[in-house]
């Protein structure tokens, strides 16, 4: 697996991009203006009806708002996602080729990937996780370029800094993923480590600074305490269900003020927090008011029985490390995509702030023919037997590590390990703090892992060595090799040694003859 840092043929990259864009465009036309969920409606409702809050991604909310107010629809956002995804997949494919992945298989995988629903249908979904995933794929591509060149250049650092910042702007836990990725890269590379760490620090701090200082000045409210600490509340519910003896009468009174004790018990499934906080009898306003007390209770549980809290986090983070879902457990099945026809079927009247034009959240295919092809294709991919390979990112994460490690061994260069750094960052961040078994939280490792399969196969199959010219033709014909011929030297004449004045040096004719 040799290094190949040559620029390659631009038309191949263009053809790859256009092929990916064409397939993603078909998904876009089939599910116009895009697939969506309850979160998708919330992104736009508070920006139009008010008040604007930072519970989700302010950047993505703003993109939806601009599309809605500027065009009266949301198709511009979903189409932009298809173009950005096509660019990111092409960039990663070409970068992996520079690292030594076989050209033809890598290009073929990149062109075929959009046919798979975890790529095609996901890309046209109105979720902040889509641009977040696109940024993660671009980070892997940039790391592959760094590995191929074995140099951390200033443009590469600038690109990584921008992409790390976007991770935090599109998802609240993006700064964690950026931090883990940067620390992983700093342990791998040997040059410009300080600049790399500084870049990661500034990129991770930017979204936090915007939330704390800039958004309030713009009239954008901070996220509610319950939204920020909901995973800790989920840990409390698990502890109440499994070890109620840890709770004092004061603790019971605190829990009862937020939700009935039965809600805390039913919400104590370790796989998801949804049965706890997304039910009518859970009082968000009261939870916000008493968030400090609830956090104090959580900290006490962490000290009293740390193993219980750790087990709850590992269980909830199973989407990051477990290849197969536990569909028999409450909340253990993988949530993939929502396929309801309009917003009311998700949120219902009065459940979110209503606004004129909410009907944009309804499927209106631009091509019924494409819809009739794409819809059963997507439905077939959602069947349980395909869950582990199509919708669970853990296996693909492990495959990414294997491919990166094999490339590093084949090249005898640890820089190749950096390609999987963002996969490790996402896997560890999701493992530490996530709310449910949602496929979208581990979508990036699926895309990156799929494109690294040719790199893995390229390392398993020994590549034919490229033999350097040995002038066999010239020896057979009696002609001197080109360098000697150009110098006007006769065969057998003495060749001056490099740097020897006056032509002083030993004869190389014997060496030439032996070649």
Coordinates of C-alpha atoms in Angstrom, one line a residue:
X1 CA 0.0 0.0 0.0
X2 CA 2.1 2.8 -1.2
X3 CA 1.7 6.5 -0.7
X4 CA 0.2 8.5 -3.6
X5 CA 0.2 12.2 -3.1
X6 CA -0.3 13.1 -6.7
X7 CA -3.3 15.2 -7.5
X8 CA -4.9 12.7 -9.8
X9 CA -7.3 13.4 -12.6
X10 CA -9.8 16.2 -11.8
X11 CA -12.4 14.7 -14.1
X12 CA -12.6 11.6 -12.0
X13 CA -13.4 13.7 -8.9
X14 CA -16.0 15.7 -10.9
X15 CA -17.6 12.5 -12.3
X16 CA -17.7 11.0 -8.8
X17 CA -19.3 14.2 -7.4
X18 CA -21.9 14.4 -10.2
X19 CA -22.8 10.7 -9.9
X20 CA -23.4 11.0 -6.1
X21 CA -25.3 14.3 -6.6
X22 CA -27.5 12.7 -9.2
X23 CA -28.6 9.9 -6.9
X24 CA -29.1 12.2 -3.9
X25 CA -31.1 14.5 -6.2
X26 CA -33.4 11.6 -6.9
X27 CA -34.0 11.0 -3.2
X28 CA -34.7 14.8 -2.8
X29 CA -37.3 14.7 -5.6
X30 CA -38.9 11.6 -4.2
X31 CA -39.3 12.9 -0.6
X32 CA -39.6 16.6 -1.2
X33 CA -39.1 18.8 0.7
X34 CA -37.4 16.2 2.9
X35 CA -38.1 13.7 5.6
X36 CA -38.7 15.1 9.1
X37 CA -39.6 14.4 12.7
X38 CA -40.9 16.3 15.7
X39 CA -37.5 17.9 16.2
X40 CA -37.7 19.2 12.6
X41 CA -40.9 21.1 13.4
X42 CA -39.4 22.5 16.6
X43 CA -36.4 23.8 14.7
X44 CA -38.7 26.2 12.8
X45 CA -41.7 26.8 15.1
X46 CA -39.8 28.8 17.7
X47 CA -38.0 30.9 15.1
X48 CA -41.3 31.9 13.4
X49 CA -43.7 31.9 16.4
X50 CA -41.1 32.7 19.0
X51 CA -39.4 32.9 21.4
X52 CA -36.1 31.9 19.7
X53 CA -34.2 29.5 21.9
X54 CA -30.9 27.7 21.7
X55 CA -32.2 24.2 22.6
X56 CA -31.2 22.9 19.2
X57 CA -28.7 24.2 16.7
X58 CA -29.1 28.0 16.2
X59 CA -27.2 27.7 13.0
X60 CA -29.5 25.1 11.5
X61 CA -32.6 26.8 12.9
X62 CA -31.4 29.9 11.0
X63 CA -30.9 28.0 7.8
X64 CA -34.5 26.7 8.0
X65 CA -35.8 30.1 8.8
X66 CA -34.0 31.7 5.9
X67 CA -35.3 29.0 3.5
X68 CA -38.9 29.4 4.9
X69 CA -39.0 33.2 4.8
X70 CA -37.1 33.5 1.5
X71 CA -38.7 30.8 -0.5
X72 CA -41.8 29.8 1.4
X73 CA -40.5 26.2 1.6
X74 CA -37.7 24.1 3.0
X75 CA -36.5 22.3 -0.1
X76 CA -33.5 24.7 -0.5
X77 CA -32.0 23.3 2.8
X78 CA -32.5 19.7 1.9
X79 CA -31.1 20.2 -1.6
X80 CA -28.0 22.1 -0.1
X81 CA -27.5 19.0 2.1
X82 CA -27.4 16.8 -1.0
X83 CA -24.7 18.9 -2.6
X84 CA -22.6 19.2 0.6
X85 CA -22.9 15.4 1.1
X86 CA -21.8 14.7 -2.5
X87 CA -18.8 17.0 -2.0
X88 CA -17.8 15.4 1.4
X89 CA -18.1 11.8 0.1
X90 CA -16.0 12.7 -3.0
X91 CA -13.4 14.5 -0.9
X92 CA -13.1 11.5 1.4
X93 CA -12.9 9.0 -1.5
X94 CA -10.1 11.0 -3.2
X95 CA -8.2 11.5 0.0
X96 CA -8.3 7.8 0.8
X97 CA -7.0 7.1 -2.6
X98 CA -4.0 9.4 -1.9
X99 CA -3.5 7.4 1.2
X100 CA -3.2 4.1 -0.8
X101 CA -6.8 2.9 -1.2
X102 CA -7.4 1.2 -4.6
X103 CA -8.8 3.8 -7.0
X104 CA -11.4 1.9 -8.8
X105 CA -13.1 0.2 -5.8
X106 CA -13.0 3.4 -3.7
X107 CA -14.6 5.4 -6.5
X108 CA -17.2 2.6 -7.1
X109 CA -18.1 2.6 -3.4
X110 CA -18.5 6.4 -3.3
X111 CA -20.8 6.3 -6.3
X112 CA -22.9 3.4 -4.9
X113 CA -23.3 4.6 -1.3
X114 CA -26.1 7.2 -2.1
X115 CA -28.3 4.3 -3.2
X116 CA -28.3 3.0 0.4
X117 CA -31.1 4.6 2.5
X118 CA -28.7 5.4 5.5
X119 CA -27.0 7.8 3.0
X120 CA -29.7 8.8 0.5
X121 CA -32.8 9.1 2.8
X122 CA -30.8 10.4 5.7
X123 CA -29.2 13.2 3.5
X124 CA -32.7 14.6 2.6
X125 CA -33.9 14.6 6.2
X126 CA -34.4 18.0 7.9
X127 CA -32.2 17.3 10.9
X128 CA -29.2 19.2 12.2
X129 CA -27.5 15.8 12.4
X130 CA -27.1 15.8 8.5
X131 CA -24.8 18.8 8.2
X132 CA -23.1 17.6 11.4
X133 CA -22.4 14.2 9.8
X134 CA -21.2 16.0 6.6
X135 CA -18.6 17.9 8.6
X136 CA -17.4 14.7 10.3
X137 CA -16.9 13.0 6.9
X138 CA -14.9 16.1 5.7
X139 CA -12.8 15.9 8.9
X140 CA -11.9 12.3 8.1
X141 CA -11.0 13.4 4.6
X142 CA -8.7 16.2 5.8
X143 CA -7.0 13.8 8.2
X144 CA -6.5 11.4 5.3
X145 CA -4.8 14.2 3.3
X146 CA -2.6 15.0 6.3
X147 CA -1.6 11.3 6.5
X148 CA -0.9 11.0 2.8
X149 CA 1.4 14.1 2.9
X150 CA 2.7 13.3 6.4
X151 CA 2.5 17.0 7.1
X152 CA 0.2 19.2 9.2
X153 CA 0.0 22.2 6.9
X154 CA -1.5 25.6 7.8
X155 CA -4.4 25.1 5.3
X156 CA -5.2 21.7 6.8
X157 CA -5.2 23.3 10.3
X158 CA -7.5 26.1 9.1
X159 CA -9.9 23.5 7.5
X160 CA -9.9 21.4 10.6
X161 CA -10.6 24.4 12.8
X162 CA -13.6 25.5 10.7
X163 CA -15.0 21.9 10.6
X164 CA -14.5 21.4 14.4
X165 CA -16.3 24.7 15.1
X166 CA -19.2 23.6 12.8
X167 CA -19.5 20.3 14.8
X168 CA -20.2 22.4 17.9
X169 CA -22.6 24.7 16.0
X170 CA -24.7 21.9 14.6
X171 CA -24.8 19.7 17.7
X172 CA -24.6 20.5 21.4
X173 CA -22.1 17.7 22.0
X174 CA -20.0 18.7 19.0
X175 CA -17.4 20.3 21.2
X176 CA -16.8 17.0 23.0
X177 CA -16.3 15.2 19.7
X178 CA -13.9 17.9 18.5
X179 CA -12.0 17.7 21.8
X180 CA -11.6 13.9 21.6
X181 CA -10.6 14.0 17.9
X182 CA -8.0 16.7 18.5
X183 CA -6.4 14.8 21.4
X184 CA -6.3 11.7 19.3
X185 CA -4.7 13.5 16.4
X186 CA -2.2 15.1 18.8
X187 CA -1.1 11.7 20.1
X188 CA -0.6 10.5 16.5
X189 CA 1.1 13.4 14.6
X190 CA 4.6 14.6 15.5
X191 CA 4.5 18.1 13.9
X192 CA 2.7 21.2 15.0
X193 CA 1.0 19.6 18.0
X194 CA 0.7 22.8 19.9
X195 CA -1.0 24.6 16.9
X196 CA -3.3 21.6 16.5
X197 CA -4.3 21.6 20.2
X198 CA -4.8 25.4 20.0
X199 CA -6.9 25.0 16.9
X200 CA -9.1 22.4 18.6
X201 CA -9.4 24.5 21.8
X202 CA -10.6 27.6 19.9
X203 CA -13.0 25.6 17.7
X204 CA -14.5 23.8 20.7
X205 CA -14.8 27.1 22.7
X206 CA -16.5 29.0 20.0
X207 CA -20.0 27.4 20.2
X208 CA -19.9 27.6 24.0
X209 CA -18.9 31.3 23.9
X210 CA -21.7 32.1 21.4
X211 CA -24.3 30.3 23.6
X212 CA -23.1 32.1 26.8
X213 CA -22.4 35.6 25.5
X214 CA -23.6 36.3 21.9
X215 CA -26.9 34.6 21.6
X216 CA -28.5 36.3 24.6
X217 CA -27.5 39.7 23.1
X218 CA -29.3 38.7 20.0
X219 CA -32.5 37.8 21.9
X220 CA -31.9 34.0 21.7
X221 CA -32.7 32.4 25.0
X222 CA -30.3 29.8 26.5
X223 CA -31.3 26.2 26.4
X224 CA -33.6 25.2 29.3
X225 CA -31.9 23.4 32.2
X226 CA -34.0 20.3 31.6
X227 CA -32.8 20.1 28.0
X228 CA -29.2 20.5 29.1
X229 CA -29.3 18.0 32.0
X230 CA -31.9 15.5 30.7
X231 CA -29.4 12.6 30.6
X232 CA -28.6 13.2 34.3
X233 CA -32.4 13.1 35.0
X234 CA -32.5 9.8 33.1
X235 CA -29.8 8.4 35.4
X236 CA -31.9 9.4 38.4
X237 CA -34.8 7.5 37.0
X238 CA -32.7 4.4 36.4
X239 CA -31.5 4.6 40.0
X240 CA -35.0 5.0 41.4
X241 CA -36.2 2.0 39.5
X242 CA -33.2 -0.3 40.3
X243 CA -32.3 0.9 43.8
X244 CA -35.2 2.9 45.4
X245 CA -33.5 2.5 48.9
X246 CA -31.0 5.1 47.9
X247 CA -33.7 7.8 48.0
X248 CA -34.5 9.7 51.2
X249 CA -38.0 11.1 51.9
X250 CA -36.7 14.5 50.8
X251 CA -35.6 13.0 47.5
X252 CA -39.0 11.4 47.0
X253 CA -40.6 14.8 47.5
X254 CA -38.3 16.4 45.0
X255 CA -39.1 13.7 42.4
X256 CA -42.9 14.0 43.0
X257 CA -42.8 17.7 42.5
X258 CA -41.6 17.2 38.9
X259 CA -43.5 14.0 37.9
X260 CA -45.5 11.2 39.5
X261 CA -43.3 8.5 41.0
X262 CA -44.8 6.1 38.5
X263 CA -43.4 8.3 35.7
X264 CA -39.9 8.1 37.3
X265 CA -40.2 4.3 37.6
X266 CA -41.5 3.8 34.0
X267 CA -38.9 6.2 32.7
X268 CA -36.1 4.2 34.4
X269 CA -35.3 2.2 31.3
X270 CA -31.5 2.6 30.7
X271 CA -31.7 2.7 26.9
X272 CA -33.6 6.0 26.5
X273 CA -34.9 9.0 28.4
X274 CA -37.9 9.4 26.1
X275 CA -40.4 7.6 28.5
X276 CA -39.4 10.0 31.2
X277 CA -39.3 13.6 29.8
X278 CA -41.5 13.3 26.8
X279 CA -44.7 12.5 28.6
X280 CA -47.6 14.8 29.6
X281 CA -47.2 14.2 33.3
X282 CA -43.5 15.3 33.4
X283 CA -43.5 19.0 34.3
X284 CA -40.7 20.7 32.4
X285 CA -41.3 24.1 34.1
X286 CA -41.0 22.5 37.5
X287 CA -37.9 20.5 36.4
X288 CA -36.3 23.7 35.2
X289 CA -37.0 25.4 38.5
X290 CA -35.6 22.5 40.6
X291 CA -32.8 21.6 38.2
X292 CA -30.1 22.5 40.7
X293 CA -31.6 20.2 43.3
X294 CA -32.0 17.4 40.8
X295 CA -28.3 17.8 39.8
X296 CA -27.3 17.7 43.5
X297 CA -29.2 14.4 43.8
X298 CA -27.5 13.0 40.7
X299 CA -24.0 13.9 42.1
X300 CA -24.9 12.2 45.4
X301 CA -25.9 9.1 43.5
X302 CA -22.7 9.2 41.5
X303 CA -20.7 9.2 44.7
X304 CA -22.8 6.6 46.5
X305 CA -23.1 4.1 43.7
X306 CA -20.9 5.2 40.7
X307 CA -21.2 1.8 39.1
X308 CA -25.0 2.3 38.7
X309 CA -24.5 5.6 36.9
X310 CA -21.8 4.2 34.7
X311 CA -23.9 1.2 33.8
X312 CA -26.8 3.5 32.9
X313 CA -24.5 5.5 30.6
X314 CA -23.0 2.5 29.0
X315 CA -26.5 1.1 28.4
X316 CA -27.8 4.4 26.9
X317 CA -24.7 4.7 24.8
X318 CA -25.2 1.2 23.3
X319 CA -25.8 2.7 19.9
X320 CA -22.1 3.7 20.0
X321 CA -20.5 0.4 20.9
X322 CA -23.0 -2.5 20.5
X323 CA -23.4 -3.8 16.9
X324 CA -26.8 -5.4 17.6
X325 CA -29.8 -3.7 19.1
X326 CA -31.7 -5.1 22.1
X327 CA -35.1 -4.8 20.5
X328 CA -36.8 -6.7 23.3
X329 CA -36.0 -4.1 25.9
X330 CA -38.0 -0.9 26.3
X331 CA -36.2 1.7 24.2
X332 CA -33.6 -0.8 23.0
X333 CA -34.6 -0.8 19.4
X334 CA -32.8 1.4 16.9
X335 CA -34.7 4.5 15.8
X336 CA -33.9 5.1 12.2
X337 CA -36.1 7.6 10.2
X338 CA -39.7 8.9 10.6
X339 CA -42.0 8.4 7.7
X340 CA -45.2 10.2 8.7
X341 CA -46.9 12.4 6.0
X342 CA -47.3 15.8 7.9
X343 CA -46.4 17.7 11.0
X344 CA -49.7 17.2 12.8
X345 CA -49.0 13.4 12.9
X346 CA -45.9 14.2 14.9
X347 CA -46.8 17.0 17.2
X348 CA -50.5 17.4 17.0
X349 CA -52.4 20.7 17.5
X350 CA -51.3 22.8 20.4
X351 CA -48.2 20.7 21.3
X352 CA -45.7 23.2 19.8
X353 CA -46.1 26.9 19.0
X354 CA -48.2 27.0 15.9
X355 CA -47.3 29.3 13.0
X356 CA -48.7 30.0 9.6
X357 CA -47.3 27.8 6.9
X358 CA -46.6 24.8 9.2
X359 CA -47.9 22.8 6.2
X360 CA -44.4 22.9 4.7
X361 CA -43.8 19.9 6.9
X362 CA -45.6 17.6 4.6
X363 CA -44.3 15.2 2.0
X364 CA -45.0 16.5 -1.5
X365 CA -42.9 14.4 -4.0
X366 CA -41.7 16.3 -7.1
X367 CA -41.8 13.0 -8.9
X368 CA -44.4 10.3 -8.0
X369 CA -42.4 7.8 -10.1
X370 CA -39.3 8.3 -8.1
X371 CA -41.3 8.2 -4.9
X372 CA -42.9 4.9 -5.9
X373 CA -39.4 3.5 -6.3
X374 CA -37.8 5.0 -3.3
X375 CA -40.5 4.4 -0.8
X376 CA -40.6 0.6 -0.9
X377 CA -36.8 0.6 -1.2
X378 CA -36.6 2.6 2.1
X379 CA -39.3 0.4 3.7
X380 CA -37.3 -2.7 2.9
X381 CA -34.1 -1.3 4.4
X382 CA -36.0 -0.5 7.7
X383 CA -36.9 -4.2 8.3
X384 CA -35.2 -5.6 11.4
X385 CA -32.8 -8.0 9.7
X386 CA -30.9 -5.1 8.1
X387 CA -30.7 -3.1 11.3
X388 CA -27.2 -4.2 12.4
X389 CA -25.5 -3.6 9.0
X390 CA -27.4 -0.5 7.8
X391 CA -28.3 1.5 10.9
X392 CA -25.9 0.6 13.7
X393 CA -22.6 2.5 13.6
X394 CA -20.6 0.5 16.0
X395 CA -19.6 -2.2 13.6
X396 CA -18.5 0.4 11.0
X397 CA -16.5 2.2 13.7
X398 CA -14.6 -1.0 14.5
X399 CA -14.1 -1.6 10.8
X400 CA -12.7 2.0 10.4
X401 CA -10.1 1.3 13.2
X402 CA -9.1 -1.9 11.5
X403 CA -8.7 -0.2 8.1
X404 CA -6.7 2.7 9.6
X405 CA -4.5 0.3 11.6
X406 CA -3.8 -1.9 8.6
X407 CA -3.0 1.2 6.5
X408 CA -0.6 2.4 9.2
X409 CA 1.2 -1.0 9.3
X410 CA 1.4 -1.2 5.5
X411 CA 2.8 2.3 5.2
X412 CA 4.9 2.0 8.3
X413 CA 3.4 5.4 9.2
X414 CA 1.2 6.0 12.2
X415 CA -0.3 9.2 10.6
X416 CA -2.7 6.9 8.8
X417 CA -4.4 6.2 12.2
X418 CA -5.6 9.8 12.1
X419 CA -8.3 9.0 9.5
X420 CA -10.3 7.3 12.2
X421 CA -9.8 10.0 14.8
X422 CA -13.1 11.6 14.3
X423 CA -14.8 8.2 14.5
X424 CA -13.2 7.6 17.9
X425 CA -14.3 11.1 18.9
X426 CA -17.9 10.5 18.0
X427 CA -18.0 7.0 19.5
X428 CA -16.6 8.1 22.8
X429 CA -18.7 11.3 23.0
X430 CA -21.9 9.3 22.3
X431 CA -20.9 6.6 24.7
X432 CA -20.5 9.2 27.5
X433 CA -23.6 11.3 26.9
X434 CA -26.5 10.5 24.7
X435 CA -30.3 10.3 25.1
X436 CA -31.6 7.4 23.0
X437 CA -30.8 4.7 20.5
X438 CA -31.0 6.9 17.4
X439 CA -29.1 5.9 14.3
X440 CA -28.3 9.6 13.4
X441 CA -26.0 9.9 16.4
X442 CA -23.6 7.4 14.8
X443 CA -24.3 8.1 11.1
X444 CA -20.8 9.5 10.4
X445 CA -19.0 6.2 11.4
X446 CA -21.3 4.4 9.0
X447 CA -20.4 6.6 6.0
X448 CA -16.7 6.8 6.9
X449 CA -16.5 3.1 7.6
X450 CA -18.1 2.2 4.3
X451 CA -15.7 4.3 2.3
X452 CA -12.7 2.8 4.2
X453 CA -13.6 -0.8 3.1
X454 CA -11.4 -0.5 0.0
X455 CA -8.6 0.8 2.1
X456 CA -8.9 -2.3 4.3
X457 CA -9.0 -4.6 1.3
X458 CA -6.1 -2.8 -0.2
X459 CA -4.0 -3.6 2.8
X460 CA -5.1 -7.2 2.9
X461 CA -4.2 -7.9 -0.7
X462 CA -0.5 -7.4 -1.4
X463 CA 0.1 -4.8 -4.0
X464 CA 2.5 -5.5 -6.9
X465 CA 5.7 -3.6 -6.4
X466 CA 6.6 -1.1 -9.0
X467 CA 10.0 -2.1 -10.4
X468 CA 12.4 0.7 -11.1
X469 CA 14.0 0.9 -14.6
X470 CA 17.1 -1.3 -14.7
X471 CA 18.1 -0.4 -18.3
X472 CA 17.7 -4.1 -19.4
X473 CA 16.9 -3.0 -22.9
X474 CA 20.0 -0.9 -23.2
X475 CA 22.2 -3.6 -21.8
X476 CA 20.8 -6.1 -24.3
X477 CA 21.3 -3.8 -27.2
X478 CA 24.6 -2.5 -26.1
X479 CA 23.3 1.1 -25.9
X480 CA 24.3 3.2 -22.9
X481 CA 21.5 4.3 -20.5
X482 CA 20.0 7.7 -21.2
X483 CA 21.9 9.7 -18.5
X484 CA 25.2 8.5 -19.8
X485 CA 24.2 8.9 -23.4
X486 CA 23.1 12.5 -22.8
X487 CA 26.5 13.2 -21.1
X488 CA 28.3 12.0 -24.2
X489 CA 30.1 9.2 -22.4
X490 CA 31.2 6.0 -23.8
X491 CA 30.3 2.7 -22.3
X492 CA 33.1 1.7 -19.8
X493 CA 34.3 5.3 -19.5
X494 CA 34.9 6.7 -16.0
X495 CA 32.2 8.7 -14.5
X496 CA 33.2 11.5 -12.1
X497 CA 32.0 11.0 -8.6
X498 CA 29.5 13.6 -7.4
X499 CA 31.3 16.6 -6.1
X500 CA 34.8 15.4 -7.2
X501 CA 36.7 18.3 -8.8
X502 CA 38.5 17.7 -12.0
X503 CA 36.6 14.5 -12.7
X504 CA 38.4 12.7 -9.9
X505 CA 36.3 9.6 -8.9
X506 CA 36.0 5.9 -9.4
X507 CA 34.6 4.3 -12.5
X508 CA 30.8 3.4 -12.4
X509 CA 31.0 1.3 -15.5
X510 CA 31.1 -2.0 -13.5
X511 CA 28.0 -0.9 -11.5
X512 CA 26.3 0.1 -14.8
X513 CA 27.1 -3.2 -16.3
X514 CA 25.8 -5.1 -13.3
X515 CA 22.5 -3.3 -13.6

